[in-house]
Coordinates of C-alpha atoms in Angstrom, one line a residue:
X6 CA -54.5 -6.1 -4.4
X7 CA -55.2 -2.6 -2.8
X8 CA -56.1 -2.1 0.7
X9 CA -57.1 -5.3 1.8
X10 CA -57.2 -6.7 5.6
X11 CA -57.0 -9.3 8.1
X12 CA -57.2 -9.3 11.8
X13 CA -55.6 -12.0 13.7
X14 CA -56.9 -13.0 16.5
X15 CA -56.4 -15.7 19.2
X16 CA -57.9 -17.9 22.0
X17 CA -56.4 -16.0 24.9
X18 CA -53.1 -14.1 25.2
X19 CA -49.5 -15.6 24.2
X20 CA -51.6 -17.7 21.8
X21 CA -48.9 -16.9 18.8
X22 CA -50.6 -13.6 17.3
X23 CA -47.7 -11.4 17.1
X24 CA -45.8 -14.1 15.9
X25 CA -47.8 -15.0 13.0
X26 CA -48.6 -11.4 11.9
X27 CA -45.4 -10.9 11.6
X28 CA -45.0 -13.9 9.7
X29 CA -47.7 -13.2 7.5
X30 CA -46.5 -9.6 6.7
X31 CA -42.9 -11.3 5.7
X32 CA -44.7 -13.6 3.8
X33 CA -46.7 -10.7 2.0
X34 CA -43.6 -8.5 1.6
X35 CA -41.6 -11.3 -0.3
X36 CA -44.3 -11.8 -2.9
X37 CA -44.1 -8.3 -3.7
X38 CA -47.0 -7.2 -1.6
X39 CA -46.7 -3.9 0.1
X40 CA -47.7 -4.6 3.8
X41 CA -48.2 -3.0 7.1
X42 CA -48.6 -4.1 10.3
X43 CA -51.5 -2.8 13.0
X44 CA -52.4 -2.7 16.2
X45 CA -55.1 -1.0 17.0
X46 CA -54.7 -0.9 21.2
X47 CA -51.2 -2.7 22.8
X48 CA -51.0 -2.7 26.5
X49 CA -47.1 -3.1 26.7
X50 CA -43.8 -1.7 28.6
X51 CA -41.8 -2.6 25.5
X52 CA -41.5 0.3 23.7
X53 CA -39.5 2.0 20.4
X54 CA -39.1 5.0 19.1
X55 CA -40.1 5.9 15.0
X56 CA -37.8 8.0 12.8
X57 CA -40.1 11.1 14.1
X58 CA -40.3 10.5 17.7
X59 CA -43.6 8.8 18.0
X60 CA -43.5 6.1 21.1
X61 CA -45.4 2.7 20.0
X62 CA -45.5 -1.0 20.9
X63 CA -41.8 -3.3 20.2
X64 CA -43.8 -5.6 18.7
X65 CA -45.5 -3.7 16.1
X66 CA -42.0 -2.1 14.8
X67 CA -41.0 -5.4 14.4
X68 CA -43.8 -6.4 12.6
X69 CA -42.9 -3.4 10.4
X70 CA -39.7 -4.7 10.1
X71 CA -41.1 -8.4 8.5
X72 CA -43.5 -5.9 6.2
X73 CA -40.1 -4.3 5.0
X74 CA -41.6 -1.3 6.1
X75 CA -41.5 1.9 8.0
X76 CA -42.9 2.1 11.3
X77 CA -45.2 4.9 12.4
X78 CA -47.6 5.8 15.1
X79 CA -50.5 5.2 12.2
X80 CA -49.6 1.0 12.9
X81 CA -50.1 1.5 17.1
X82 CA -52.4 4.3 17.6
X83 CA -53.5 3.8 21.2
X84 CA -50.2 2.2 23.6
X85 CA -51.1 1.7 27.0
X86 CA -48.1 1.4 29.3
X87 CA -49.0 -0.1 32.6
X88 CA -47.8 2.0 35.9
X89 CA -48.8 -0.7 38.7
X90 CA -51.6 -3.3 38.7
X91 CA -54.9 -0.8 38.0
X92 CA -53.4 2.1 35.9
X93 CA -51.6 2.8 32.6
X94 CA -49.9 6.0 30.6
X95 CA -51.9 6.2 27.8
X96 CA -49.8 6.5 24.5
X97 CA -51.9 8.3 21.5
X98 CA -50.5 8.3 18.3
X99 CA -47.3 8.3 19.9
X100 CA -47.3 11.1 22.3
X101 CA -48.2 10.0 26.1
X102 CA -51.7 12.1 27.1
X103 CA -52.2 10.7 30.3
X104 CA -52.3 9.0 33.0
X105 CA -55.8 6.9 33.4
X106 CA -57.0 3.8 35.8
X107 CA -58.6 0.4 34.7
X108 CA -62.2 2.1 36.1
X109 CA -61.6 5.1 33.7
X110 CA -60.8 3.1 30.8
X111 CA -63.7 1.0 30.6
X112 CA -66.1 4.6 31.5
X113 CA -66.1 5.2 28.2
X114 CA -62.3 6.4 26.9
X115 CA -62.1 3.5 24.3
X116 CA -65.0 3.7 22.4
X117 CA -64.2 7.8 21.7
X118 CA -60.9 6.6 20.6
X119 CA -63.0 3.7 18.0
X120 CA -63.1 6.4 15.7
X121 CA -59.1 7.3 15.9
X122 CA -58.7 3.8 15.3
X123 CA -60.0 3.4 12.2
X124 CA -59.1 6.5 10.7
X125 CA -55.5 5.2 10.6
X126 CA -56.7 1.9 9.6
X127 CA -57.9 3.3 6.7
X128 CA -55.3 5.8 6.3
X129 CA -53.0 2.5 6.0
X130 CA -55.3 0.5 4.0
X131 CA -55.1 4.0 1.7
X132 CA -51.0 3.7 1.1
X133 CA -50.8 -0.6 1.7
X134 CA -51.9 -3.5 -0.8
X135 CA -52.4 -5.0 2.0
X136 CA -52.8 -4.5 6.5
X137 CA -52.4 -7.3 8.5
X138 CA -54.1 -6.1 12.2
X139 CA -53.3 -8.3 15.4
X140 CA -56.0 -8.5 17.7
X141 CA -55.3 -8.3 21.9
X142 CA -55.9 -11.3 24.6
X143 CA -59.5 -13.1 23.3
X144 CA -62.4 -11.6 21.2
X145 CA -64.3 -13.4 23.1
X146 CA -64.0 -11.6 26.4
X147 CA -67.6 -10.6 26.7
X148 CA -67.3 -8.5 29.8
X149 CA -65.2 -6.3 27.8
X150 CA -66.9 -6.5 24.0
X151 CA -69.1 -3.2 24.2
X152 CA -66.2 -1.2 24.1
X153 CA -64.2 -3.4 21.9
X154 CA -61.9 -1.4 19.3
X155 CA -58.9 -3.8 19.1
X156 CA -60.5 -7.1 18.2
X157 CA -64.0 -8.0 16.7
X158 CA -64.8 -3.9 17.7
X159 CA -62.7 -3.3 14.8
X160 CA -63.4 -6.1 12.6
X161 CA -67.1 -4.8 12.5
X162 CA -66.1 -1.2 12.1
X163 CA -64.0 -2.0 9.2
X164 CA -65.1 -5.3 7.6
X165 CA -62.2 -7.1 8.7
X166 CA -62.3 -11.3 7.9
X167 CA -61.0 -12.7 11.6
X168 CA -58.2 -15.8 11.4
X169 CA -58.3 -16.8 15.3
X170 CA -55.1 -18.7 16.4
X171 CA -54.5 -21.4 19.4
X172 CA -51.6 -22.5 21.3
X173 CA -51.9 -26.6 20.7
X174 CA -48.9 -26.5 23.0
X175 CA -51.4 -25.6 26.4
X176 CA -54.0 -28.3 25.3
X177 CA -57.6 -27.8 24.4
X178 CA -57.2 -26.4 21.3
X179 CA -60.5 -27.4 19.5
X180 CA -62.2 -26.1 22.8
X181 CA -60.8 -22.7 22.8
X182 CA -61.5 -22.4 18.9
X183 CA -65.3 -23.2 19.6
X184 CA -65.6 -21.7 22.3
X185 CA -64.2 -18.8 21.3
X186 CA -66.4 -18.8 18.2
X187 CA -69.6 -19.6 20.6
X188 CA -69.8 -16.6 22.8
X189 CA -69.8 -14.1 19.7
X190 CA -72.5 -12.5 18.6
X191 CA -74.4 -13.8 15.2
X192 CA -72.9 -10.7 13.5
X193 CA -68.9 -11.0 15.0
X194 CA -69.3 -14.5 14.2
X195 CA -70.3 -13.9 10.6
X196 CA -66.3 -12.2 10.1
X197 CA -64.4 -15.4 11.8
X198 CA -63.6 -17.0 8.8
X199 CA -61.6 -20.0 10.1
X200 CA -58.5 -21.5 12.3
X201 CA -54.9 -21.6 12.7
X202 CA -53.0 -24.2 15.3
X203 CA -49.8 -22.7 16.5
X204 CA -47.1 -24.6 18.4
X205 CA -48.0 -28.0 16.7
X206 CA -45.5 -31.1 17.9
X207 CA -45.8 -34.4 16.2
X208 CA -47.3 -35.4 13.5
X209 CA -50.1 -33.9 11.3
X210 CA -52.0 -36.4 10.4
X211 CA -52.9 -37.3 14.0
X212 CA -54.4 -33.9 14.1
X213 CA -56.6 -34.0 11.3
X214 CA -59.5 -35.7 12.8
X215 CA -59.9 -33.4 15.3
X216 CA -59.6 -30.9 12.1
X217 CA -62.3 -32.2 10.3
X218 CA -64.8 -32.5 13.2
X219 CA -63.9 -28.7 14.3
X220 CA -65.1 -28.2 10.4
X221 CA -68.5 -30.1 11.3
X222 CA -69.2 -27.8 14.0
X223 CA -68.5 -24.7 13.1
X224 CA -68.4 -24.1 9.6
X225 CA -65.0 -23.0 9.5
X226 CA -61.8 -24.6 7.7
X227 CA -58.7 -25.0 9.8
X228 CA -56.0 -22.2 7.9
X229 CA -52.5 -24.1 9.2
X230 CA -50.7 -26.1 11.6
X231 CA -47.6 -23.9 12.6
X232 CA -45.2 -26.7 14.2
X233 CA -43.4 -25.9 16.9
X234 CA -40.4 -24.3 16.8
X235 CA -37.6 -22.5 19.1
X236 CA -36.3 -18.9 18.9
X237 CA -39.0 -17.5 16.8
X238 CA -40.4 -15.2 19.7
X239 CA -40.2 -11.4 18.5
X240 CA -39.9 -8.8 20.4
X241 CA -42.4 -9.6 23.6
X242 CA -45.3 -7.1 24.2
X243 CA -45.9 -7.9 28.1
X244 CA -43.5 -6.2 30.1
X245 CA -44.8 -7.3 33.3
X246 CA -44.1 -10.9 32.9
X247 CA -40.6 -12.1 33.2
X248 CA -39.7 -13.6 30.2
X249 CA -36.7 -13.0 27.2
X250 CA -38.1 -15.6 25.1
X251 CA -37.8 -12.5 22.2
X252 CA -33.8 -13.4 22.6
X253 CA -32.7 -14.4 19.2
X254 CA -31.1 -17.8 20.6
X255 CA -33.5 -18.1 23.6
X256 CA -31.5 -19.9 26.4
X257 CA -28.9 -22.3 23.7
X258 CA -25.9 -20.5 23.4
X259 CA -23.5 -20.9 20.7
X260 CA -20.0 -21.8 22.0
X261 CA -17.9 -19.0 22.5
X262 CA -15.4 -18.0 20.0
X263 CA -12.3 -17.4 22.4
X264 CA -11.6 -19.6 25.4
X265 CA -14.3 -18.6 27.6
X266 CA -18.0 -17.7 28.1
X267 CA -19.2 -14.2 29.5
X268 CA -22.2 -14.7 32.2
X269 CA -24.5 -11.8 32.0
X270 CA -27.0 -11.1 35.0
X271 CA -29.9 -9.2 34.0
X272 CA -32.1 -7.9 37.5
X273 CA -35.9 -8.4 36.5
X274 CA -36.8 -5.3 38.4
X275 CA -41.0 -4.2 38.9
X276 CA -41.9 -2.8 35.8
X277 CA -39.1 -4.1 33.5
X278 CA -39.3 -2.4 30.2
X279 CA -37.2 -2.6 26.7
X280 CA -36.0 -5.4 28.2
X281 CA -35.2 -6.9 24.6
X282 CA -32.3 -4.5 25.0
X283 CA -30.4 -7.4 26.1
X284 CA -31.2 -9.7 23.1
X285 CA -28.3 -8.1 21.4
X286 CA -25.7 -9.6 23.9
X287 CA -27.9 -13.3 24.0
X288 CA -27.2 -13.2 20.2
X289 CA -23.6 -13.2 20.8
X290 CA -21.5 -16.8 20.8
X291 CA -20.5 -17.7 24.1
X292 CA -22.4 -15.0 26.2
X293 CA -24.7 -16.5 28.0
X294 CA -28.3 -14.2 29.6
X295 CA -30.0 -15.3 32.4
X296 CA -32.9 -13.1 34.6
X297 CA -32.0 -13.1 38.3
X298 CA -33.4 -11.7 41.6
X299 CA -30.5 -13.9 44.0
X300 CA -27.6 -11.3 45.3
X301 CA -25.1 -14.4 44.9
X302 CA -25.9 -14.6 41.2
X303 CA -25.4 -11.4 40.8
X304 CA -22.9 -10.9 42.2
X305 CA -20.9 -14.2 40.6
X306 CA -22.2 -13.2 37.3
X307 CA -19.2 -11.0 34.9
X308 CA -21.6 -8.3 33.9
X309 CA -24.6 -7.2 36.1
X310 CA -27.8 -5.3 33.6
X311 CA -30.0 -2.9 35.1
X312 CA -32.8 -2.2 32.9
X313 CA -35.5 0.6 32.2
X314 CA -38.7 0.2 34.2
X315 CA -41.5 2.6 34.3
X316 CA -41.0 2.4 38.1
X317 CA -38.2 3.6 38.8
X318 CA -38.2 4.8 42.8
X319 CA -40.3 1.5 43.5
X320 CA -37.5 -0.8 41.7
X321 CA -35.1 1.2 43.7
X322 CA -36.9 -0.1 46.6
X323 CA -37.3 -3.5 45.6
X324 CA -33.0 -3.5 44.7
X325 CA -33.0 -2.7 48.5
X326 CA -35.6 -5.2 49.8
X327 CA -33.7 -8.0 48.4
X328 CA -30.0 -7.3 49.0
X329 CA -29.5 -6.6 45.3
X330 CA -28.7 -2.6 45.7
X331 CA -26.1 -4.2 48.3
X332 CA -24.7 -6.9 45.5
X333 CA -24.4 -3.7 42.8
X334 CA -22.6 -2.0 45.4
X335 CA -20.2 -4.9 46.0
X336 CA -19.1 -5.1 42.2
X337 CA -18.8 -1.5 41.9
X338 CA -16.3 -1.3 44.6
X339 CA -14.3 -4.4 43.3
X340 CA -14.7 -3.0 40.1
X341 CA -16.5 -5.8 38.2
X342 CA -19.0 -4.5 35.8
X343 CA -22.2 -3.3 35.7
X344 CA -24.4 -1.6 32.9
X345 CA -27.6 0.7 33.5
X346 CA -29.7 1.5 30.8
X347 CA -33.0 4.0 30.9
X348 CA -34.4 3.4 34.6
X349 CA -31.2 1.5 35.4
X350 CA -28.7 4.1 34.8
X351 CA -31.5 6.5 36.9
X352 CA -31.1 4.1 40.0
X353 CA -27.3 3.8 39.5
X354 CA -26.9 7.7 40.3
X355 CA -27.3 9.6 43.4
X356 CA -30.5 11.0 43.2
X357 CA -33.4 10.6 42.0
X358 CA -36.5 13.6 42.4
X359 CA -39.4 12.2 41.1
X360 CA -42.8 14.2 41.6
X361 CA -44.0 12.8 38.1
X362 CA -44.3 9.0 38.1
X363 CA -44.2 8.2 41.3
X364 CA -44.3 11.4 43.2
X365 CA -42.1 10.6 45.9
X366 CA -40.1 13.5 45.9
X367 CA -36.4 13.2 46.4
X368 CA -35.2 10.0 46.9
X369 CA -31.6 9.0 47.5
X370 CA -30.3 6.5 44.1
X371 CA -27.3 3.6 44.7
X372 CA -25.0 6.4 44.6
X373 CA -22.8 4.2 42.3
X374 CA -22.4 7.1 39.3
X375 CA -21.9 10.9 39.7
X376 CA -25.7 11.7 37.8
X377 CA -28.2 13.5 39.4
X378 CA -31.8 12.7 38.0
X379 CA -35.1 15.1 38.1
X380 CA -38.6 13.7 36.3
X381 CA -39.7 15.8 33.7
X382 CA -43.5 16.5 33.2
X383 CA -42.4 15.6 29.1
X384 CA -41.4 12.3 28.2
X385 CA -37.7 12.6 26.0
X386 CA -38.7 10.8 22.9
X387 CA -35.6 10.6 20.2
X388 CA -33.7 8.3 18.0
X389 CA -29.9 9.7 19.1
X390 CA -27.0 8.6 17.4
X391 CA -23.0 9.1 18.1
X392 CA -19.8 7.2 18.9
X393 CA -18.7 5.4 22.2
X394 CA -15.8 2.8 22.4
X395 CA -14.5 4.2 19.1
X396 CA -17.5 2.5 17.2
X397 CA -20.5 4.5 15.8
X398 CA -24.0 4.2 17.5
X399 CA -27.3 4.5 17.4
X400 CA -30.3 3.8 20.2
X401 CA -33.3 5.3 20.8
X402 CA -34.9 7.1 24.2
X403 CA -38.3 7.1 26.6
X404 CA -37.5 8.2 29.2
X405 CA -39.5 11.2 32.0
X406 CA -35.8 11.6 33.8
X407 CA -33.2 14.1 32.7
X408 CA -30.0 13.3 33.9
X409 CA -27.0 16.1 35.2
X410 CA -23.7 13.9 34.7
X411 CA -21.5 15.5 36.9
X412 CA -18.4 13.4 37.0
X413 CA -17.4 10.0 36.2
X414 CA -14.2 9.0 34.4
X415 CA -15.7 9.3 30.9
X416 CA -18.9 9.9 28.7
X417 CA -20.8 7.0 27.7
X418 CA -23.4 8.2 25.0
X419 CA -25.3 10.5 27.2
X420 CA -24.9 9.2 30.4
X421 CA -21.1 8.1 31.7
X422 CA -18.7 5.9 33.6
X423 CA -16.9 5.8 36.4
X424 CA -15.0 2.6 37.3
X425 CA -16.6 -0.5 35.9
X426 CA -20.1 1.1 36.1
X427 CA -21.5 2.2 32.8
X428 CA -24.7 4.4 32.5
X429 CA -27.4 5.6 29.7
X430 CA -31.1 6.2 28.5
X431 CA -30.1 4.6 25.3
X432 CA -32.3 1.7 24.4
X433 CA -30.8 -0.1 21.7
X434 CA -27.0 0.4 21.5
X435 CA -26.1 -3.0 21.6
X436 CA -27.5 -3.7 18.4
X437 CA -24.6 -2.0 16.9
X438 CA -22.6 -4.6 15.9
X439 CA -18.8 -2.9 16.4
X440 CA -19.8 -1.0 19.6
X441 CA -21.2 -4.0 21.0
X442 CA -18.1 -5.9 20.9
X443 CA -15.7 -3.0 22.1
X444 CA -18.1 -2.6 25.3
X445 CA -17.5 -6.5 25.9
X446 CA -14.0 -6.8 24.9
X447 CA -13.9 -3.5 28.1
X448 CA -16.5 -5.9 30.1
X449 CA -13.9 -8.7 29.4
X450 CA -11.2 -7.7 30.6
X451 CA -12.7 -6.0 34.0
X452 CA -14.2 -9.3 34.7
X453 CA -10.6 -11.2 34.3
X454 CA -12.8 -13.3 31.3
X455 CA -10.9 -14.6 28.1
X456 CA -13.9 -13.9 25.9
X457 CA -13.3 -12.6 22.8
X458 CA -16.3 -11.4 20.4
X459 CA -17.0 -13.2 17.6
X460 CA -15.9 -10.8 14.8
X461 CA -18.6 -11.6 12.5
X462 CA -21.4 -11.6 14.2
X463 CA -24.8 -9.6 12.5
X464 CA -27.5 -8.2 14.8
X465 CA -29.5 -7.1 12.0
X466 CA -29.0 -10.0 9.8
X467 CA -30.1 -12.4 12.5
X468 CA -32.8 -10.4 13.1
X469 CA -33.7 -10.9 9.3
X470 CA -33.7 -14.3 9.6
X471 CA -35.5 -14.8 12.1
X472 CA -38.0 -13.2 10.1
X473 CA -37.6 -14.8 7.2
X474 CA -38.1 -17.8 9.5
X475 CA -41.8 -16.6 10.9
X476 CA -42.8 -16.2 6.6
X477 CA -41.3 -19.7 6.5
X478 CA -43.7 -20.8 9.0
X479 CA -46.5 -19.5 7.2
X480 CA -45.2 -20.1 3.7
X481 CA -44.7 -23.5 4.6
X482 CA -47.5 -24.3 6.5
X483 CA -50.8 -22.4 6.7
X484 CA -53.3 -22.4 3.4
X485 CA -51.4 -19.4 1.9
X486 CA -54.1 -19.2 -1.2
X487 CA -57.5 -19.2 1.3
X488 CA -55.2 -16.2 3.4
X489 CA -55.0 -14.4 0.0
X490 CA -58.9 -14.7 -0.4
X491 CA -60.0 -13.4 2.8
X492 CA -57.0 -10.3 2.5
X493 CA -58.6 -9.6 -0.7
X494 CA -62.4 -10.4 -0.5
X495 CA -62.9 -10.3 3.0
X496 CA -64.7 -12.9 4.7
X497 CA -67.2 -15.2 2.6
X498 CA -70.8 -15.0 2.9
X499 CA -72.9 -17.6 4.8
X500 CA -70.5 -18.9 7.6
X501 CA -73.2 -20.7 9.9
X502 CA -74.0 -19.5 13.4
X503 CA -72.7 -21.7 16.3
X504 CA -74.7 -21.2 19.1
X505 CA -75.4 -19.9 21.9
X506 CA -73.7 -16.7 21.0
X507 CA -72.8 -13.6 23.0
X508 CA -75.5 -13.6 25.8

């Protein structure tokens, strides 16, 4: 096999296609097959950093991760990272270049960048057996298909057969996958090679009549029936909707292995970004994550999380609106702990000048750690490692602000604390495993808790299995041989038009 493709592609956002790319790639890479994952345009706030400081989508690096592979800028080339409702940083193979609205977008930016695109498709395809691209939202949103380069843009560019997935789970399944099929063009339609039901509940073989006729009408065989099941979400690509369904354990928590639980808050502030930072501690028996935007929770909660946001003065605002600066204030001064990371530690500090993002100037912070903050023009992109706790590190940053820690009671990676209030742009940290547990053995003890870590508990390896999980899933369960076909052969030739087409 050299330098075969597939794009998956899916009835409408959250349909499953991160999921099953990355299922497919781990179901690649055990056969022996070397993979890579690609995105060709991800409109995300989740972010992570490669080994030479290119900035691309969470999801993707997972993805790379199923592969067994490297992650580069080459597998996300254009990362749009959302600002407010109408514009977005624009991320180009890796490095931010901008800062451009919805109107400017569509004017014409994307299809200059079609040709970026597939030069590190191919590049991939050059150095892979095999690349496995995930499409964005629908292909068939025909306002936005003439300057396409992420889903039937780039199958047409570069010959890409198209496996389109739907969410049983929301109902109308066999709608969305003719309809979807429907209002493509004759020549789009001609690279949709066939179906894949995600979220499936039940039994099978009531499914396969609507299987069959779906076959009748389009042409198209039906690739899988994915069943339903929890914790498989990776990392989540839309920072903008509250969600941590990328948590390794999702909302079940495995009892706790000394006498009690640890209750961690996490503020869903505007803009929430790296949020999976958190899965870490959801991973861990007895610790239990919740979101929350209540003062009372927060403040009855035995660790309060601020995390990153790419709006940092306007979440600073919001904390304010709601009585939540006031709650973070409370558990500072009756020293019950609180952790800021990225934007978080930036609003913990005592001020903030900003005339990059937001351009508000200076702009007093919660005043809760001795770190002043000024935005940089250049974004801080690095994979840092070091010690904290006693325990070795390593994390990664994305940050515009540049902190000046002047004071605190000690260093915490590069930020510090003072009292229980704990501060740093490090994404990341708690996925080391023995720094982890020494920060909630010191989170433990603050919050008058008899929690005690579980001594053997894996970041990594659960991470692992979860993939190996997602190439269970398709292993398992979708038509593994017909995928194998279309990666190598592309799709076949005659698949019948199903009218009307793209108008």
């Amino acid at each position: 096999m050299t330098g075969g493709g597939l794009l998956i592609a899916g009835t409408t956002s959250d349909a499953g296609k991160s999921v099953v790319t990355a299922g497919v790639c781990r179901w690649l890479a055990r056969r022996g097959v070397k993979v890579a994952p690609f995105k060709a345009q991800n409109m995300s706030l989740n972010s992570f950093v490669t080994r030479d400081g290119a900035e691309i989508g969470r999801a993707q690096a997972m993805q790379a991760a199923a592969a067994r592979a490297e992650p580069t800028a080459l597998m996300n080339p254009v990362l749009l990272k959302p600002g407010g409702d109408r514009t977005s940083q624009v991320v180009l193979l890796g490095r931010p270049v901008g800062e451009l609205d919805a109107r400017g977008w569509r004017a014409g930016r994307r299809e200059r960048l079609l040709g970026t695109v597939t030069d590190c498709l191919a590049e991939l395809r050059r150095t892979h057996d095999a690349v496995i691209c995930e499409g964005a939202g629908s292909p068939a949103e025909i306002n936005l298909r003439h300057g396409d380069i992420v889903n039937m843009g780039l199958a047409r560019a570069a010959r890409l057969p198209v496996v389109v997935v739907g969410d049983i789970d929301r109902g109308g399944v066999f709608a969305s996958f003719f309809g979807t099929t429907a209002l493509l063009s004759p020549e789009d339609q001609a690279l949709v090679a066939g179906y894949v039901v995600n979220k499936f509940r039940g039994d099978v073989t009531l499914l396969e009549p609507g299987l069959r006729m779906l076959r009748d009408l389009t042409g198209r065989p039906s690739l899988g029936v994915l069943p339903y099941a929890h914790g498989l979400g990776i990392d989540e690509e839309d920072g903008l909707r509250v969600s941590l369904r990328g948590t390794v354990r999702e909302s079940s928590v495995a009892p706790p292995h000394g006498r009690d639980v640890l209750r961690v808050a996490v503020v869903p502030v505007p803009l929430m970004s790296n949020f999976t930072d958190v899965d870490a501690l959801a991973a861990e028996p007895g610790v239990v994550v919740r979101l929350t935007d209540r003062p009372e929770e927060l403040a009855d909660a035995d660790l309060a999380v601020v995390p990153g946001t790419r709006g940092t003065v306007r979440a600073l605002a919001w904390l304010r609106e709601r009585g939540l600066a006031d709650a973070l204030a409370r558990r500072a001064a009756e020293g019950r702990p609180v952790l800021g990371i990225c934007g978080g530690f930036q609003m913990l500090g005592e001020r903030i000048e900003d005339e990059v993002e937001s351009r508000a100037g200076t702009v007093p912070g919660l005043g809760l750690l001795p770190v002043r903050v000024r935005f940089a023009a250049e974004k801080t992109l690095a994979r840092p490692v070091g010690e904290a706790l006693g325990e070795p590190v390593a994390g990664y940053e994305i940050h515009h602000g540049v902190a000046e820690v002047t004071g605190g009671d000690e260093p915490f990676l590069d930020g510090c604390r003072a009292g229980a209030v704990w501060g740093t742009h490090w994404h990341g940290s708690l996925e080391s495993d023995g720094f982890r547990r020494a920060f909630l053995r010191r989170v433990a003890a603050d919050a008058g808790r008899a929690f005690v870590p579980a001594p053997g508990t894996s970041f990594a390896a659960l991470r692992e299995e979860q993939l190996d999980r997602l190439g269970d899933l398709v292993e398992e369960h979708a038509d593994t041989g017909a995928l194998l076909r279309l990666i190598e052969d592309g799709a076949p030739a005659g698949l019948p038009f199903v009218p009307p087409g793209a108008p």
